[in-house]
């Protein structure tokens, strides 16, 4: 997106410059020519001259609408990640970025990605508001406690790029920095196998948590239906007790783990306790990946 963002930015600069010059030159010319005591003729001054008023209303309106259409298009392209994007989880905290790849690799203040592939970041904070900012990619998005926010990019050139927190978040805000390392796909595959590899995918971590916290007792096909079955759930419409439907995405599953009675599935009693103080944000993300892995059609 960087070149498209830059093109819009330079266009806005150019428009501002042109109009600033028109106004400034007009002011300077009039101030000099019609200063007090100058002999210039004041005859024929215009009042209520319709054509010129139409021109200076309609031309800026057209320019503004043109900018609106251009920037709206760009905005939507930036906001909507491609369907085939690889997904990486980000948890912000005072004062570091914790990142986990679906393959299980964890890193802190570093983000390794392959070149030429769209990457979607699924981000949350475990304390205050942070902002995940990669200037070279022209993307920045607030990272909030209590919900997920997303942004995406597709790196085009291998190399290292700055990563900043762009929301003042306390004493060491300025130290909440890192780097994005863009690698050739083969190098990225190698990296996945090495350094930070745990050998355990997020979904497998999630499966282990699913057992440890006894989720299986209620959430399985043959458990007497105390809780909804999770197979094939991810990405599907869920009918809620109130009659509405909701898509079972990351946000919904996160809420259902931390605040189970918030959106009850139709036909089930509010039996489930909250897991708010028992699970870390990383563990919630792993459980989500596990639930997603139960839906092969929506898995990446
Ligand atoms: Cu996190 Cu500033």
PDB file of C-alpha atoms and ligand atoms in Angstrom:
ATOM      1  CA  UNK A   1       0.000   0.000   0.000  1.00  0.00           C
ATOM      2  CA  UNK A   2       2.939   2.315   0.574  1.00  0.00           C
ATOM      3  CA  UNK A   3       3.134   3.691  -2.961  1.00  0.00           C
ATOM      4  CA  UNK A   4      -0.628   4.273  -3.091  1.00  0.00           C
ATOM      5  CA  UNK A   5      -0.624   6.030   0.285  1.00  0.00           C
ATOM      6  CA  UNK A   6       2.295   8.170  -0.842  1.00  0.00           C
ATOM      7  CA  UNK A   7       0.612   9.068  -4.121  1.00  0.00           C
ATOM      8  CA  UNK A   8      -2.455  10.340  -2.248  1.00  0.00           C
ATOM      9  CA  UNK A   9      -0.297  12.179   0.271  1.00  0.00           C
ATOM     10  CA  UNK A  10       1.727  13.957  -2.434  1.00  0.00           C
ATOM     11  CA  UNK A  11      -1.450  14.854  -4.282  1.00  0.00           C
ATOM     12  CA  UNK A  12      -2.848  16.459  -1.107  1.00  0.00           C
ATOM     13  CA  UNK A  13       0.419  18.350  -0.652  1.00  0.00           C
ATOM     14  CA  UNK A  14       0.310  19.562  -4.253  1.00  0.00           C
ATOM     15  CA  UNK A  15      -3.315  20.745  -3.965  1.00  0.00           C
ATOM     16  CA  UNK A  16      -2.501  22.559  -0.713  1.00  0.00           C
ATOM     17  CA  UNK A  17       0.554  24.150  -2.273  1.00  0.00           C
ATOM     18  CA  UNK A  18      -1.275  25.355  -5.387  1.00  0.00           C
ATOM     19  CA  UNK A  19      -4.099  26.971  -3.415  1.00  0.00           C
ATOM     20  CA  UNK A  20      -1.702  28.453  -0.852  1.00  0.00           C
ATOM     21  CA  UNK A  21       0.231  30.068  -3.691  1.00  0.00           C
ATOM     22  CA  UNK A  22      -2.907  31.419  -5.376  1.00  0.00           C
ATOM     23  CA  UNK A  23      -4.083  32.991  -2.115  1.00  0.00           C
ATOM     24  CA  UNK A  24      -0.656  34.240  -1.034  1.00  0.00           C
ATOM     25  CA  UNK A  25       0.144  35.804  -4.404  1.00  0.00           C
ATOM     26  CA  UNK A  26      -3.310  37.397  -4.535  1.00  0.00           C
ATOM     27  CA  UNK A  27      -2.895  38.852  -1.062  1.00  0.00           C
ATOM     28  CA  UNK A  28       0.603  40.139  -1.780  1.00  0.00           C
ATOM     29  CA  UNK A  29      -0.425  41.648  -5.114  1.00  0.00           C
ATOM     30  CA  UNK A  30      -3.493  43.389  -3.651  1.00  0.00           C
ATOM     31  CA  UNK A  31      -1.628  44.589  -0.577  1.00  0.00           C
ATOM     32  CA  UNK A  32       1.048  46.170  -2.727  1.00  0.00           C
ATOM     33  CA  UNK A  33      -1.165  47.597  -5.431  1.00  0.00           C
ATOM     34  CA  UNK A  34      -4.036  48.881  -3.289  1.00  0.00           C
ATOM     35  CA  UNK A  35      -2.063  49.885  -0.189  1.00  0.00           C
ATOM     36  CA  UNK A  36      -3.187  53.081   1.557  1.00  0.00           C
ATOM     37  CA  UNK A  37      -2.159  56.098  -0.425  1.00  0.00           C
ATOM     38  CA  UNK A  38      -1.433  54.294  -3.676  1.00  0.00           C
ATOM     39  CA  UNK A  39      -2.780  55.992  -6.774  1.00  0.00           C
ATOM     40  CA  UNK A  40      -4.256  52.733  -8.241  1.00  0.00           C
ATOM     41  CA  UNK A  41      -7.817  53.092  -9.470  1.00  0.00           C
ATOM     42  CA  UNK A  42     -10.487  51.610  -7.201  1.00  0.00           C
ATOM     43  CA  UNK A  43     -13.196  51.957  -9.836  1.00  0.00           C
ATOM     44  CA  UNK A  44     -15.056  48.917 -11.069  1.00  0.00           C
ATOM     45  CA  UNK A  45     -14.671  46.884  -7.839  1.00  0.00           C
ATOM     46  CA  UNK A  46     -16.865  43.773  -8.026  1.00  0.00           C
ATOM     47  CA  UNK A  47     -19.672  42.934  -5.609  1.00  0.00           C
ATOM     48  CA  UNK A  48     -21.935  39.867  -5.895  1.00  0.00           C
ATOM     49  CA  UNK A  49     -20.361  38.605  -9.093  1.00  0.00           C
ATOM     50  CA  UNK A  50     -22.125  35.265  -9.590  1.00  0.00           C
ATOM     51  CA  UNK A  51     -19.875  33.523 -12.144  1.00  0.00           C
ATOM     52  CA  UNK A  52     -16.760  33.839  -9.990  1.00  0.00           C
ATOM     53  CA  UNK A  53     -18.631  32.661  -6.897  1.00  0.00           C
ATOM     54  CA  UNK A  54     -19.844  29.589  -8.781  1.00  0.00           C
ATOM     55  CA  UNK A  55     -16.337  28.818  -9.947  1.00  0.00           C
ATOM     56  CA  UNK A  56     -14.770  29.022  -6.500  1.00  0.00           C
ATOM     57  CA  UNK A  57     -17.536  26.883  -5.034  1.00  0.00           C
ATOM     58  CA  UNK A  58     -17.822  24.202  -7.692  1.00  0.00           C
ATOM     59  CA  UNK A  59     -14.148  23.666  -8.498  1.00  0.00           C
ATOM     60  CA  UNK A  60     -13.125  23.012  -4.857  1.00  0.00           C
ATOM     61  CA  UNK A  61     -16.201  20.808  -4.432  1.00  0.00           C
ATOM     62  CA  UNK A  62     -15.112  18.669  -7.387  1.00  0.00           C
ATOM     63  CA  UNK A  63     -11.573  18.458  -6.035  1.00  0.00           C
ATOM     64  CA  UNK A  64     -12.877  17.482  -2.577  1.00  0.00           C
ATOM     65  CA  UNK A  65     -15.141  14.781  -4.030  1.00  0.00           C
ATOM     66  CA  UNK A  66     -12.272  13.453  -6.112  1.00  0.00           C
ATOM     67  CA  UNK A  67     -10.114  13.196  -2.973  1.00  0.00           C
ATOM     68  CA  UNK A  68     -13.006  11.560  -1.122  1.00  0.00           C
ATOM     69  CA  UNK A  69     -13.471   8.862  -3.770  1.00  0.00           C
ATOM     70  CA  UNK A  70      -9.750   8.220  -4.071  1.00  0.00           C
ATOM     71  CA  UNK A  71      -9.089   7.992  -0.331  1.00  0.00           C
ATOM     72  CA  UNK A  72     -12.212   5.942   0.398  1.00  0.00           C
ATOM     73  CA  UNK A  73     -11.163   3.331  -2.116  1.00  0.00           C
ATOM     74  CA  UNK A  74      -7.683   3.215  -0.622  1.00  0.00           C
ATOM     75  CA  UNK A  75      -9.105   3.072   2.914  1.00  0.00           C
ATOM     76  CA  UNK A  76     -11.254   0.036   2.143  1.00  0.00           C
ATOM     77  CA  UNK A  77      -8.407  -1.736   0.389  1.00  0.00           C
ATOM     78  CA  UNK A  78      -6.273  -1.138   3.477  1.00  0.00           C
ATOM     79  CA  UNK A  79      -8.960  -2.243   5.924  1.00  0.00           C
ATOM     80  CA  UNK A  80     -10.077  -5.476   4.273  1.00  0.00           C
ATOM     81  CA  UNK A  81      -7.455  -8.227   4.394  1.00  0.00           C
ATOM     82  CA  UNK A  82      -7.369 -10.650   1.450  1.00  0.00           C
ATOM     83  CA  UNK A  83      -9.039 -13.981   2.213  1.00  0.00           C
ATOM     84  CA  UNK A  84      -5.822 -15.919   1.708  1.00  0.00           C
ATOM     85  CA  UNK A  85      -3.784 -13.824   4.170  1.00  0.00           C
ATOM     86  CA  UNK A  86      -1.665 -15.715   6.661  1.00  0.00           C
ATOM     87  CA  UNK A  87      -2.629 -14.800  10.208  1.00  0.00           C
ATOM     88  CA  UNK A  88      -0.251 -13.872  12.995  1.00  0.00           C
ATOM     89  CA  UNK A  89      -1.265 -13.061  16.552  1.00  0.00           C
ATOM     90  CA  UNK A  90       0.080  -9.996  18.331  1.00  0.00           C
ATOM     91  CA  UNK A  91      -0.275  -9.232  22.030  1.00  0.00           C
ATOM     92  CA  UNK A  92       0.862  -5.811  23.204  1.00  0.00           C
ATOM     93  CA  UNK A  93       1.853  -5.168  26.797  1.00  0.00           C
ATOM     94  CA  UNK A  94       3.814  -2.571  28.692  1.00  0.00           C
ATOM     95  CA  UNK A  95       6.323  -2.483  27.035  1.00  0.00           C
ATOM     96  CA  UNK A  96       6.797  -5.101  24.411  1.00  0.00           C
ATOM     97  CA  UNK A  97       5.185  -6.849  21.476  1.00  0.00           C
ATOM     98  CA  UNK A  98       4.588 -10.559  21.865  1.00  0.00           C
ATOM     99  CA  UNK A  99       3.967 -12.345  18.607  1.00  0.00           C
ATOM    100  CA  UNK A 100       2.960 -15.899  17.838  1.00  0.00           C
ATOM    101  CA  UNK A 101       2.756 -17.595  14.459  1.00  0.00           C
ATOM    102  CA  UNK A 102       0.141 -20.326  13.883  1.00  0.00           C
ATOM    103  CA  UNK A 103       3.024 -22.780  13.462  1.00  0.00           C
ATOM    104  CA  UNK A 104       3.877 -22.090  17.105  1.00  0.00           C
ATOM    105  CA  UNK A 105       6.871 -19.788  16.748  1.00  0.00           C
ATOM    106  CA  UNK A 106       6.937 -17.022  19.304  1.00  0.00           C
ATOM    107  CA  UNK A 107       8.938 -13.865  19.162  1.00  0.00           C
ATOM    108  CA  UNK A 108       9.229 -10.634  21.090  1.00  0.00           C
ATOM    109  CA  UNK A 109       9.646  -7.264  19.379  1.00  0.00           C
ATOM    110  CA  UNK A 110      10.419  -9.040  16.127  1.00  0.00           C
ATOM    111  CA  UNK A 111       8.103 -10.078  13.373  1.00  0.00           C
ATOM    112  CA  UNK A 112       9.377 -12.438  10.696  1.00  0.00           C
ATOM    113  CA  UNK A 113       7.291 -12.601   7.541  1.00  0.00           C
ATOM    114  CA  UNK A 114       7.747 -13.918   4.022  1.00  0.00           C
ATOM    115  CA  UNK A 115       7.917 -11.526   1.098  1.00  0.00           C
ATOM    116  CA  UNK A 116       5.011 -11.363  -1.366  1.00  0.00           C
ATOM    117  CA  UNK A 117       2.366 -12.861   0.873  1.00  0.00           C
ATOM    118  CA  UNK A 118      -0.461 -10.974   2.538  1.00  0.00           C
ATOM    119  CA  UNK A 119      -0.134 -11.056   6.317  1.00  0.00           C
ATOM    120  CA  UNK A 120      -3.017 -10.313   8.647  1.00  0.00           C
ATOM    121  CA  UNK A 121      -2.228  -9.321  12.224  1.00  0.00           C
ATOM    122  CA  UNK A 122      -4.785 -10.211  14.881  1.00  0.00           C
ATOM    123  CA  UNK A 123      -3.937  -7.961  17.764  1.00  0.00           C
ATOM    124  CA  UNK A 124      -4.955  -7.387  21.355  1.00  0.00           C
ATOM    125  CA  UNK A 125      -3.464  -5.798  24.454  1.00  0.00           C
ATOM    126  CA  UNK A 126      -3.161  -7.202  27.926  1.00  0.00           C
ATOM    127  CA  UNK A 127      -3.086  -3.801  29.623  1.00  0.00           C
ATOM    128  CA  UNK A 128      -3.466  -0.371  28.027  1.00  0.00           C
ATOM    129  CA  UNK A 129      -3.961   0.910  24.487  1.00  0.00           C
ATOM    130  CA  UNK A 130      -0.954   0.497  22.230  1.00  0.00           C
ATOM    131  CA  UNK A 131      -0.619   1.087  18.517  1.00  0.00           C
ATOM    132  CA  UNK A 132       1.162  -1.214  16.087  1.00  0.00           C
ATOM    133  CA  UNK A 133       2.964   0.936  13.576  1.00  0.00           C
ATOM    134  CA  UNK A 134       5.207  -0.039  10.660  1.00  0.00           C
ATOM    135  CA  UNK A 135       6.064   3.260   8.962  1.00  0.00           C
ATOM    136  CA  UNK A 136       7.672   1.662   5.899  1.00  0.00           C
ATOM    137  CA  UNK A 137       4.440  -0.189   5.158  1.00  0.00           C
ATOM    138  CA  UNK A 138       2.305   2.891   5.929  1.00  0.00           C
ATOM    139  CA  UNK A 139       0.140   0.928   8.364  1.00  0.00           C
ATOM    140  CA  UNK A 140      -0.824   1.751  11.934  1.00  0.00           C
ATOM    141  CA  UNK A 141      -3.610   0.362  14.056  1.00  0.00           C
ATOM    142  CA  UNK A 142      -4.550   0.749  17.713  1.00  0.00           C
ATOM    143  CA  UNK A 143      -4.197  -2.392  19.831  1.00  0.00           C
ATOM    144  CA  UNK A 144      -6.878  -2.482  22.499  1.00  0.00           C
ATOM    145  CA  UNK A 145      -7.448  -4.405  25.709  1.00  0.00           C
ATOM    146  CA  UNK A 146     -10.596  -6.515  25.657  1.00  0.00           C
ATOM    147  CA  UNK A 147     -10.985  -6.968  21.931  1.00  0.00           C
ATOM    148  CA  UNK A 148      -9.158  -7.785  18.729  1.00  0.00           C
ATOM    149  CA  UNK A 149      -8.158  -5.304  16.092  1.00  0.00           C
ATOM    150  CA  UNK A 150      -6.702  -6.233  12.741  1.00  0.00           C
ATOM    151  CA  UNK A 151      -4.513  -4.864  10.035  1.00  0.00           C
ATOM    152  CA  UNK A 152      -2.752  -6.383   7.075  1.00  0.00           C
ATOM    153  CA  UNK A 153       0.147  -5.818   4.736  1.00  0.00           C
ATOM    154  CA  UNK A 154       2.021  -7.523   1.955  1.00  0.00           C
ATOM    155  CA  UNK A 155       5.750  -6.898   2.082  1.00  0.00           C
ATOM    156  CA  UNK A 156       7.348  -6.446  -1.334  1.00  0.00           C
ATOM    157  CA  UNK A 157      11.052  -6.136  -0.507  1.00  0.00           C
ATOM    158  CA  UNK A 158      13.112  -8.329   1.826  1.00  0.00           C
ATOM    159  CA  UNK A 159      14.869  -6.450   4.594  1.00  0.00           C
ATOM    160  CA  UNK A 160      14.441  -5.074   8.081  1.00  0.00           C
ATOM    161  CA  UNK A 161      11.909  -2.406   8.921  1.00  0.00           C
ATOM    162  CA  UNK A 162      11.170  -0.409  12.053  1.00  0.00           C
ATOM    163  CA  UNK A 163       8.264  -1.365  14.252  1.00  0.00           C
ATOM    164  CA  UNK A 164       6.949   1.188  16.741  1.00  0.00           C
ATOM    165  CA  UNK A 165       4.317   1.589  19.383  1.00  0.00           C
ATOM    166  CA  UNK A 166       2.561   4.774  18.311  1.00  0.00           C
ATOM    167  CA  UNK A 167       0.262   5.331  21.280  1.00  0.00           C
ATOM    168  CA  UNK A 168       1.673   6.807  24.484  1.00  0.00           C
ATOM    169  CA  UNK A 169       1.355   3.885  26.891  1.00  0.00           C
ATOM    170  CA  UNK A 170       3.453   4.751  29.936  1.00  0.00           C
ATOM    171  CA  UNK A 171       7.011   5.187  31.107  1.00  0.00           C
ATOM    172  CA  UNK A 172       8.796   3.028  28.546  1.00  0.00           C
ATOM    173  CA  UNK A 173       6.523   3.734  25.598  1.00  0.00           C
ATOM    174  CA  UNK A 174       9.508   4.977  23.610  1.00  0.00           C
ATOM    175  CA  UNK A 175      11.254   1.656  24.212  1.00  0.00           C
ATOM    176  CA  UNK A 176       8.363  -0.349  22.808  1.00  0.00           C
ATOM    177  CA  UNK A 177      10.046  -0.798  19.478  1.00  0.00           C
ATOM    178  CA  UNK A 178      11.173  -3.666  17.336  1.00  0.00           C
ATOM    179  CA  UNK A 179      11.697  -4.733  13.791  1.00  0.00           C
ATOM    180  CA  UNK A 180       9.904  -6.489  10.998  1.00  0.00           C
ATOM    181  CA  UNK A 181      12.110  -8.914   9.145  1.00  0.00           C
ATOM    182  CA  UNK A 182      10.920  -9.643   5.624  1.00  0.00           C
ATOM    183  CA  UNK A 183      12.449 -12.807   4.202  1.00  0.00           C
ATOM    184  CA  UNK A 184      12.388 -14.790   0.984  1.00  0.00           C
ATOM    185  CA  UNK A 185       9.738 -17.530   1.318  1.00  0.00           C
ATOM    186  CA  UNK A 186      12.375 -20.276   1.499  1.00  0.00           C
ATOM    187  CA  UNK A 187      14.253 -18.434   4.243  1.00  0.00           C
ATOM    188  CA  UNK A 188      11.005 -17.919   6.093  1.00  0.00           C
ATOM    189  CA  UNK A 189      10.264 -21.655   5.964  1.00  0.00           C
ATOM    190  CA  UNK A 190      13.743 -22.268   7.310  1.00  0.00           C
ATOM    191  CA  UNK A 191      13.194 -19.717  10.064  1.00  0.00           C
ATOM    192  CA  UNK A 192       9.917 -21.408  11.017  1.00  0.00           C
ATOM    193  CA  UNK A 193      11.870 -24.612  11.567  1.00  0.00           C
ATOM    194  CA  UNK A 194      14.675 -23.035  13.558  1.00  0.00           C
ATOM    195  CA  UNK A 195      15.360 -20.418  16.221  1.00  0.00           C
ATOM    196  CA  UNK A 196      12.039 -19.816  17.888  1.00  0.00           C
ATOM    197  CA  UNK A 197      10.391 -23.036  16.737  1.00  0.00           C
ATOM    198  CA  UNK A 198       8.587 -24.846  19.511  1.00  0.00           C
ATOM    199  CA  UNK A 199       7.582 -27.646  17.183  1.00  0.00           C
ATOM    200  CA  UNK A 200       4.096 -27.226  18.578  1.00  0.00           C
ATOM    201  CA  UNK A 201       1.533 -25.376  16.513  1.00  0.00           C
ATOM    202  CA  UNK A 202      -0.801 -22.922  18.224  1.00  0.00           C
ATOM    203  CA  UNK A 203      -3.708 -25.261  17.574  1.00  0.00           C
ATOM    204  CA  UNK A 204      -1.867 -28.090  19.343  1.00  0.00           C
ATOM    205  CA  UNK A 205      -1.165 -25.818  22.310  1.00  0.00           C
ATOM    206  CA  UNK A 206      -4.858 -25.005  22.275  1.00  0.00           C
ATOM    207  CA  UNK A 207      -5.822 -28.677  22.197  1.00  0.00           C
ATOM    208  CA  UNK A 208      -3.657 -29.251  25.239  1.00  0.00           C
ATOM    209  CA  UNK A 209      -5.317 -26.350  27.077  1.00  0.00           C
ATOM    210  CA  UNK A 210      -8.704 -27.673  25.994  1.00  0.00           C
ATOM    211  CA  UNK A 211      -7.926 -30.880  27.878  1.00  0.00           C
ATOM    212  CA  UNK A 212      -6.235 -29.233  30.851  1.00  0.00           C
ATOM    213  CA  UNK A 213      -9.117 -26.898  31.595  1.00  0.00           C
ATOM    214  CA  UNK A 214     -11.700 -29.612  31.099  1.00  0.00           C
ATOM    215  CA  UNK A 215     -13.400 -27.883  28.161  1.00  0.00           C
ATOM    216  CA  UNK A 216     -13.931 -31.305  26.639  1.00  0.00           C
ATOM    217  CA  UNK A 217     -16.299 -32.259  29.445  1.00  0.00           C
ATOM    218  CA  UNK A 218     -19.011 -30.114  27.910  1.00  0.00           C
ATOM    219  CA  UNK A 219     -17.862 -29.211  24.397  1.00  0.00           C
ATOM    220  CA  UNK A 220     -17.916 -32.450  22.508  1.00  0.00           C
ATOM    221  CA  UNK A 221     -20.340 -34.271  20.329  1.00  0.00           C
ATOM    222  CA  UNK A 222     -21.095 -37.066  22.797  1.00  0.00           C
ATOM    223  CA  UNK A 223     -20.977 -35.164  26.086  1.00  0.00           C
ATOM    224  CA  UNK A 224     -24.703 -34.936  26.609  1.00  0.00           C
ATOM    225  CA  UNK A 225     -24.833 -31.544  24.930  1.00  0.00           C
ATOM    226  CA  UNK A 226     -24.080 -29.405  27.958  1.00  0.00           C
ATOM    227  CA  UNK A 227     -22.189 -27.049  25.695  1.00  0.00           C
ATOM    228  CA  UNK A 228     -22.327 -26.475  21.940  1.00  0.00           C
ATOM    229  CA  UNK A 229     -20.111 -28.765  19.853  1.00  0.00           C
ATOM    230  CA  UNK A 230     -17.167 -26.943  18.338  1.00  0.00           C
ATOM    231  CA  UNK A 231     -16.494 -29.059  15.250  1.00  0.00           C
ATOM    232  CA  UNK A 232     -17.031 -27.023  12.134  1.00  0.00           C
ATOM    233  CA  UNK A 233     -18.005 -23.990  14.195  1.00  0.00           C
ATOM    234  CA  UNK A 234     -15.370 -21.492  13.106  1.00  0.00           C
ATOM    235  CA  UNK A 235     -16.615 -18.997  10.550  1.00  0.00           C
ATOM    236  CA  UNK A 236     -20.178 -20.258  10.740  1.00  0.00           C
ATOM    237  CA  UNK A 237     -23.319 -18.406  11.743  1.00  0.00           C
ATOM    238  CA  UNK A 238     -24.416 -19.094  15.306  1.00  0.00           C
ATOM    239  CA  UNK A 239     -27.988 -18.601  16.489  1.00  0.00           C
ATOM    240  CA  UNK A 240     -28.080 -16.845  19.852  1.00  0.00           C
ATOM    241  CA  UNK A 241     -30.637 -17.110  22.619  1.00  0.00           C
ATOM    242  CA  UNK A 242     -31.952 -13.622  21.878  1.00  0.00           C
ATOM    243  CA  UNK A 243     -32.768 -14.604  18.292  1.00  0.00           C
ATOM    244  CA  UNK A 244     -29.878 -12.781  16.621  1.00  0.00           C
ATOM    245  CA  UNK A 245     -27.143 -14.592  14.759  1.00  0.00           C
ATOM    246  CA  UNK A 246     -23.434 -13.946  14.924  1.00  0.00           C
ATOM    247  CA  UNK A 247     -20.443 -15.248  13.001  1.00  0.00           C
ATOM    248  CA  UNK A 248     -18.172 -17.428  15.130  1.00  0.00           C
ATOM    249  CA  UNK A 249     -14.953 -15.514  14.528  1.00  0.00           C
ATOM    250  CA  UNK A 250     -11.962 -14.816  16.740  1.00  0.00           C
ATOM    251  CA  UNK A 251     -13.742 -12.013  18.568  1.00  0.00           C
ATOM    252  CA  UNK A 252     -16.792 -14.123  19.365  1.00  0.00           C
ATOM    253  CA  UNK A 253     -14.778 -17.107  20.577  1.00  0.00           C
ATOM    254  CA  UNK A 254     -12.565 -14.892  22.721  1.00  0.00           C
ATOM    255  CA  UNK A 255     -15.621 -13.324  24.338  1.00  0.00           C
ATOM    256  CA  UNK A 256     -17.233 -16.723  24.853  1.00  0.00           C
ATOM    257  CA  UNK A 257     -14.169 -17.949  26.743  1.00  0.00           C
ATOM    258  CA  UNK A 258     -13.761 -14.866  28.907  1.00  0.00           C
ATOM    259  CA  UNK A 259     -17.404 -13.894  29.348  1.00  0.00           C
ATOM    260  CA  UNK A 260     -19.454 -16.969  28.435  1.00  0.00           C
ATOM    261  CA  UNK A 261     -22.872 -15.585  29.292  1.00  0.00           C
ATOM    262  CA  UNK A 262     -22.477 -12.507  27.073  1.00  0.00           C
ATOM    263  CA  UNK A 263     -23.738 -14.254  23.926  1.00  0.00           C
ATOM    264  CA  UNK A 264     -25.476 -17.505  24.787  1.00  0.00           C
ATOM    265  CA  UNK A 265     -26.080 -19.994  21.992  1.00  0.00           C
ATOM    266  CA  UNK A 266     -29.763 -20.753  21.556  1.00  0.00           C
ATOM    267  CA  UNK A 267     -30.867 -23.791  23.563  1.00  0.00           C
ATOM    268  CA  UNK A 268     -28.046 -23.800  26.120  1.00  0.00           C
ATOM    269  CA  UNK A 269     -28.068 -22.800  29.776  1.00  0.00           C
ATOM    270  CA  UNK A 270     -25.447 -20.393  31.148  1.00  0.00           C
ATOM    271  CA  UNK A 271     -23.428 -23.097  32.920  1.00  0.00           C
ATOM    272  CA  UNK A 272     -19.972 -22.162  31.780  1.00  0.00           C
ATOM    273  CA  UNK A 273     -17.711 -20.290  34.225  1.00  0.00           C
ATOM    274  CA  UNK A 274     -15.472 -17.489  33.022  1.00  0.00           C
ATOM    275  CA  UNK A 275     -11.847 -18.272  32.283  1.00  0.00           C
ATOM    276  CA  UNK A 276     -10.846 -14.635  32.512  1.00  0.00           C
ATOM    277  CA  UNK A 277      -8.245 -14.918  35.264  1.00  0.00           C
ATOM    278  CA  UNK A 278      -7.047 -18.404  34.382  1.00  0.00           C
ATOM    279  CA  UNK A 279      -5.890 -17.924  30.816  1.00  0.00           C
ATOM    280  CA  UNK A 280      -3.293 -15.577  29.392  1.00  0.00           C
ATOM    281  CA  UNK A 281      -4.042 -13.731  26.171  1.00  0.00           C
ATOM    282  CA  UNK A 282      -1.645 -16.042  24.356  1.00  0.00           C
ATOM    283  CA  UNK A 283      -3.559 -19.054  25.662  1.00  0.00           C
ATOM    284  CA  UNK A 284      -6.871 -17.597  24.505  1.00  0.00           C
ATOM    285  CA  UNK A 285      -5.325 -17.146  21.052  1.00  0.00           C
ATOM    286  CA  UNK A 286      -4.155 -20.764  21.099  1.00  0.00           C
ATOM    287  CA  UNK A 287      -7.617 -21.991  22.038  1.00  0.00           C
ATOM    288  CA  UNK A 288      -9.062 -19.979  19.158  1.00  0.00           C
ATOM    289  CA  UNK A 289      -6.600 -21.600  16.767  1.00  0.00           C
ATOM    290  CA  UNK A 290      -7.632 -24.968  18.159  1.00  0.00           C
ATOM    291  CA  UNK A 291     -11.321 -24.267  17.565  1.00  0.00           C
ATOM    292  CA  UNK A 292     -10.443 -23.076  14.086  1.00  0.00           C
ATOM    293  CA  UNK A 293      -8.521 -26.287  13.425  1.00  0.00           C
ATOM    294  CA  UNK A 294     -11.752 -28.192  14.056  1.00  0.00           C
ATOM    295  CA  UNK A 295     -13.164 -26.572  10.920  1.00  0.00           C
ATOM    296  CA  UNK A 296     -10.988 -27.885   8.125  1.00  0.00           C
ATOM    297  CA  UNK A 297     -12.810 -25.940   5.423  1.00  0.00           C
ATOM    298  CA  UNK A 298     -11.966 -22.574   6.954  1.00  0.00           C
ATOM    299  CA  UNK A 299      -8.487 -23.538   8.063  1.00  0.00           C
ATOM    300  CA  UNK A 300      -5.684 -21.919   6.121  1.00  0.00           C
TER     301      UNK A 300
HETATM  302 CU1  LIG B   1       2.816   0.693  23.784  1.00  0.00          CU
HETATM  303 CU2  LIG B   1       3.280   3.007  23.496  1.00  0.00          CU
END
